[in-house]
Short mmCIF file of C-alpha atoms in Angstrom, two decimals:
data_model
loop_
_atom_site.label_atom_id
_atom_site.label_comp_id
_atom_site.label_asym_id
_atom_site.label_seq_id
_atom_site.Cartn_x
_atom_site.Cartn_y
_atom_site.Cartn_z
CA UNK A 41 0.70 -10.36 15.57
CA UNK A 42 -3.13 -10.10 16.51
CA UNK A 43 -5.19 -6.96 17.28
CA UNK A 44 -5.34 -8.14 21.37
CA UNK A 45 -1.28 -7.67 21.22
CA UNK A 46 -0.87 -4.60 19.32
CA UNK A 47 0.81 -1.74 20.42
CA UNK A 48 -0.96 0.88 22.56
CA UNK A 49 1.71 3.66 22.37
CA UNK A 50 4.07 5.36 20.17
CA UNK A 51 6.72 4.27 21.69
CA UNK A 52 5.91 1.03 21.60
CA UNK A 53 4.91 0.92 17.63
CA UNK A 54 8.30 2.32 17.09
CA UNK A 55 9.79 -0.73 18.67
CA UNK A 56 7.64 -3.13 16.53
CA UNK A 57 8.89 -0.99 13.35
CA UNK A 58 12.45 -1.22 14.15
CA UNK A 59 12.67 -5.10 15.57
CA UNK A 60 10.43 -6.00 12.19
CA UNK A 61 12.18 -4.05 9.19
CA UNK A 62 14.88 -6.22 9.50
CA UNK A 63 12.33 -8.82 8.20
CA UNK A 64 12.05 -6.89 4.85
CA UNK A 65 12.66 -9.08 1.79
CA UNK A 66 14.01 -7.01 -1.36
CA UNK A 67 14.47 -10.17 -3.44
CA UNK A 68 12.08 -10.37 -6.27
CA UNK A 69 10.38 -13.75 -6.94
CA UNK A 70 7.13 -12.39 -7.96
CA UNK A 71 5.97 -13.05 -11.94
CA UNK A 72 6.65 -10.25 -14.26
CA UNK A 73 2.96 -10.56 -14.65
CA UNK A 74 1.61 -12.26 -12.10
CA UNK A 75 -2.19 -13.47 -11.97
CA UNK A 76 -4.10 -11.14 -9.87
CA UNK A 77 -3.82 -8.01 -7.85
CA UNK A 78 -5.10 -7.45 -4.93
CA UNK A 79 -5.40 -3.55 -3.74
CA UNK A 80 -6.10 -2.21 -0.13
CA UNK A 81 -7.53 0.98 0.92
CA UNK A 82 -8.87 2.31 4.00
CA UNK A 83 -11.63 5.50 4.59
CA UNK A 84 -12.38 7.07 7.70
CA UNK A 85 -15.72 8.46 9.41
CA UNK A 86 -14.53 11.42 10.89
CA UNK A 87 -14.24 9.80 14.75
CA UNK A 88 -12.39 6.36 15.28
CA UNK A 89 -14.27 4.51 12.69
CA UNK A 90 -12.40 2.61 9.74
CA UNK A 91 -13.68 0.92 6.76
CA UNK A 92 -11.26 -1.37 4.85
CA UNK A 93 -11.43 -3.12 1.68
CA UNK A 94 -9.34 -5.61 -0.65
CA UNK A 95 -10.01 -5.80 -4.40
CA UNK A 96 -8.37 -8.71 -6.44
CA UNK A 97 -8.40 -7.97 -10.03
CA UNK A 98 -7.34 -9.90 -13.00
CA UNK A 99 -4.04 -8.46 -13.89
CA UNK A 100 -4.50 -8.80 -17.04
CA UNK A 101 -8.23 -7.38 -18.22
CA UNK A 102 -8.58 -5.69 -14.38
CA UNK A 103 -12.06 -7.25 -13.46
CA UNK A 104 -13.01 -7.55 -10.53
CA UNK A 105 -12.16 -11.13 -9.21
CA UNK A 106 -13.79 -11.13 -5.44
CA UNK A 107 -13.77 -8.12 -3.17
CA UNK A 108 -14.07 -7.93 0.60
CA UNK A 109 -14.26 -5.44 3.49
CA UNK A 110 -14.33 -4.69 7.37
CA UNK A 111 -15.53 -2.43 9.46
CA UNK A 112 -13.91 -1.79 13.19
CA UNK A 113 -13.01 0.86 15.16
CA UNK A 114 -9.42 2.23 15.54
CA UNK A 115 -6.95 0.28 17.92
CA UNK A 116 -3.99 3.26 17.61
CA UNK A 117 -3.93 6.96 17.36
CA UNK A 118 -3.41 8.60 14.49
CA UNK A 119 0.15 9.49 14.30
CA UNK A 120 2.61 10.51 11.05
CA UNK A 121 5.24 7.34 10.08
CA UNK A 122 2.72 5.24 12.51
CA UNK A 123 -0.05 5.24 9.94
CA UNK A 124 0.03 1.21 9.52
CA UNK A 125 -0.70 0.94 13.10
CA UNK A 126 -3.77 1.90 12.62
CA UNK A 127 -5.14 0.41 9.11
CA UNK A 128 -3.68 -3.07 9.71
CA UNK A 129 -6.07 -4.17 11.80
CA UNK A 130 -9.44 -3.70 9.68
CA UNK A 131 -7.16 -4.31 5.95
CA UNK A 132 -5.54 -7.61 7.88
CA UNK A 133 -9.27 -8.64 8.82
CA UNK A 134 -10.88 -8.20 5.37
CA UNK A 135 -7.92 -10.16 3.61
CA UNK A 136 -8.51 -12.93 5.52
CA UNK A 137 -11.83 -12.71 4.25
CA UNK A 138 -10.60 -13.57 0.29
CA UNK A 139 -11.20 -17.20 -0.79
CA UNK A 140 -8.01 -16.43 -3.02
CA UNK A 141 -4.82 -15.77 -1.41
CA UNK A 142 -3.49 -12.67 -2.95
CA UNK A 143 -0.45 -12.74 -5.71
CA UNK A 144 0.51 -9.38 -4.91
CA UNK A 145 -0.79 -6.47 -2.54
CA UNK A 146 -1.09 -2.82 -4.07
CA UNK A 147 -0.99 -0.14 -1.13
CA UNK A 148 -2.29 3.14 -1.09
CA UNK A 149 0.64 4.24 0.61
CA UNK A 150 4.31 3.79 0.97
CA UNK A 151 6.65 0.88 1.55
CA UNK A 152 10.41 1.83 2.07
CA UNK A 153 9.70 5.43 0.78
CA UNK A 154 9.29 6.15 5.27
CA UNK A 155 11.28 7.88 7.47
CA UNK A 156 12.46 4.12 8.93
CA UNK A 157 12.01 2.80 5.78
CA UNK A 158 9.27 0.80 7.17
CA UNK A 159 5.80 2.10 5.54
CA UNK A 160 2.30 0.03 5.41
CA UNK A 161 3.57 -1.79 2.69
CA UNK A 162 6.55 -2.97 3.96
CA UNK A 163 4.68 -3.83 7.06
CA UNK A 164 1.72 -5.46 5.77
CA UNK A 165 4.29 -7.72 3.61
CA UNK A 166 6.47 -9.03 6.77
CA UNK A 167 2.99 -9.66 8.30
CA UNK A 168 1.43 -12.05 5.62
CA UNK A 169 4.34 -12.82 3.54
CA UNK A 170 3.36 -11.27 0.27
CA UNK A 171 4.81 -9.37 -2.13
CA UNK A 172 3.77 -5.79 -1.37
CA UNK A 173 4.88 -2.31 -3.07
CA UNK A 174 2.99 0.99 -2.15
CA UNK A 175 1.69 3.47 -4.81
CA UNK A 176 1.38 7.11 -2.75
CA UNK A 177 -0.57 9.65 -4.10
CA UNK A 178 2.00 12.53 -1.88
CA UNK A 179 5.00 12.41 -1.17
CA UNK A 180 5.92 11.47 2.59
CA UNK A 181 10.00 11.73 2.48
CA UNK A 182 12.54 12.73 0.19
CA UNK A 183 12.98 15.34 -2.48
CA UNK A 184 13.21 14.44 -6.72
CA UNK A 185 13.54 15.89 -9.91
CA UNK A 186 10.20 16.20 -11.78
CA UNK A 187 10.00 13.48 -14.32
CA UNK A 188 9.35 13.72 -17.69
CA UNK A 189 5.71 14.82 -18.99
CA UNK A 190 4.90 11.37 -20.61
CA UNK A 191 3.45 8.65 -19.61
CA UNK A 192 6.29 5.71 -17.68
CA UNK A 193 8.50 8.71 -17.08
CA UNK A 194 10.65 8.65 -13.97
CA UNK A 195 12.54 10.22 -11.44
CA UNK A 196 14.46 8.56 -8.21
CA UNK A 197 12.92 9.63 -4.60
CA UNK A 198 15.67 9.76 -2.37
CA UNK A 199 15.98 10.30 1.21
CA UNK A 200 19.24 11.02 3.48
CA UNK A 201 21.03 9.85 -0.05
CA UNK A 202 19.25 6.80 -0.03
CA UNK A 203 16.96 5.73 -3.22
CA UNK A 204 13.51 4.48 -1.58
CA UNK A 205 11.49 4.59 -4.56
CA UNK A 206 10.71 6.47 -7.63
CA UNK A 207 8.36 9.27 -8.78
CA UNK A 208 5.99 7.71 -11.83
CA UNK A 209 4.15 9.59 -14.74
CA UNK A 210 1.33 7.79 -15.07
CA UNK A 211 -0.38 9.55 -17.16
CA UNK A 212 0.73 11.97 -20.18
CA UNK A 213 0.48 15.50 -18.30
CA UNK A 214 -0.94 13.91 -14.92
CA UNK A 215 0.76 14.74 -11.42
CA UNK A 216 3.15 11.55 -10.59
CA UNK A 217 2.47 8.95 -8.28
CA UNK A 218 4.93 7.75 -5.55
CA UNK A 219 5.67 3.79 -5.96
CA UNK A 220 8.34 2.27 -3.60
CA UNK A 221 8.83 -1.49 -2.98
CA UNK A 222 7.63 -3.03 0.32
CA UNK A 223 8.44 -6.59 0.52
CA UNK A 224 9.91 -8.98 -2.13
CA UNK A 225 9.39 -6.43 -5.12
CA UNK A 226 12.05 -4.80 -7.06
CA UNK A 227 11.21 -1.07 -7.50
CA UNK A 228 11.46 -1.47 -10.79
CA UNK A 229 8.95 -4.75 -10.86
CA UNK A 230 6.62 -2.33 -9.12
CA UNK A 231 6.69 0.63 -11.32
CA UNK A 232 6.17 -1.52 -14.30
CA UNK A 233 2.81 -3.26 -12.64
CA UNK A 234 1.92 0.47 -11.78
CA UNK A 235 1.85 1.23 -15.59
CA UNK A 236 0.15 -2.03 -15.73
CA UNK A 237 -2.59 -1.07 -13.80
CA UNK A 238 -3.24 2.60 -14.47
CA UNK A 239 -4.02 2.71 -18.43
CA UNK A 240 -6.28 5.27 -18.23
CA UNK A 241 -6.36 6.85 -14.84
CA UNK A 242 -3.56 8.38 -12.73
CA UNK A 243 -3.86 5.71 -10.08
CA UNK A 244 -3.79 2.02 -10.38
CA UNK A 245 -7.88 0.47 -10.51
CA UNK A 246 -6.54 -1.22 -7.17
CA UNK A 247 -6.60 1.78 -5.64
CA UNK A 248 -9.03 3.57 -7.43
CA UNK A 249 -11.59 0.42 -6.84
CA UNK A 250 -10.54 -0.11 -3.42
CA UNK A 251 -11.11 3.41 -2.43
CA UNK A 252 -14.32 3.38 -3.92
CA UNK A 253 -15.34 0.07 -2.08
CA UNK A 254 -13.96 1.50 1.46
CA UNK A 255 -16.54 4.64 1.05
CA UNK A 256 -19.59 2.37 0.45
CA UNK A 257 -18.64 0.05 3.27
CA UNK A 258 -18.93 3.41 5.58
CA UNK A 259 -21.93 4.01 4.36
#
């Protein structure tokens, strides 16, 4: 789908949502481990400009493998559940940017953890292909049980009795994060490349470094 055809309306994203999460692949054929990471994150200018960056890190030692950004103006208004309507554009643009195509995409955000279980990372996975999961810093749907204090403790999110994804101690004391899978990643693949990527820091350094690289692009 290219920026000229996207949708205008709310009405009209909600079609796109519902004729597309039928596309959603659950089956996991991603590495335990796999090569690289690549994380997405978005920042805003206070009007209708957007700044998106992609970070690929080693998955192993986290450095930095290339980076990339865009810059554009929104396409979509901003509108709860319809949030992916209006980063896709500028995170879709500065992907195709990499050299490398991604192993896996880390979102800042939610994948099946939505109220039509169709979040930016489910989205943004139907659209390229990739394996996608979504690390949320809130929590957009459901209710849980508050997970153990350690580090890798767990609880299940879970919405209109429905498990979409699983609230993650990242940290020993730290509020949890929100991981849910978007497109061919297990949840539990996902929360274990979470762990992976957050050894000393509540969030993953996909996020983290992708947040930070979306602020200097505004600049």
């Amino acid at each position: 789908m290219h920026t000229g055809d996207w949708p205008k309306t709310a009405e009209d994203a909600l079609a796109v949502q519902e004729r597309l999460r039928g596309l959603v692949d659950l089956v996991d054929d991603l590495a335990e481990l796999p090569p690289t990471v690549t994380g997405l994150d978005v920042a805003y200018d206070g009007a209708d400009g957007i700044a998106a960056a992609v970070v690929t890190l080693e998955t192993t030692g986290l450095t930095v493998v290339e980076q990339r950004t865009h810059r554009a103006r929104a396409v979509f208004p901003y509108e709860p559940g319809l949030f992916a309507f209006r980063e896709l554009p500028p995170l879709l643009a500065a992907l195709e940017r990499l050299d490398r195509e991604p192993d896996v995409l880390v979102c800042d955000g939610h994948g099946l953890a939505h109220p039509r279980r169709f979040g930016l990372a489910c989205h943004l996975g139907v659209l390229t292909g990739l394996p996608a999961f979504g690390v949320g810093k809130t929590r957009f749907v459901g209710s849980h049980a508050e997970p153990g204090p350690s580090r890798g403790s767990a609880e299940p999110l879970v919405d209109a009795g429905e498990e979409v994804g699983a609230v993650l101690r990242t940290q020993d004391g730290v509020k949890p994060v929100y991981v849910s899978a978007g497109h061919r990643i297990a949840l539990a693949h996902a929360c274990r490349l979470t762990l992976a990527l957050a050894p000393r820091y509540r969030l993953p350094e996909t996020t983290r470094l992708a947040d930070r690289l979306s602020r200097v692009a505004l600049r």
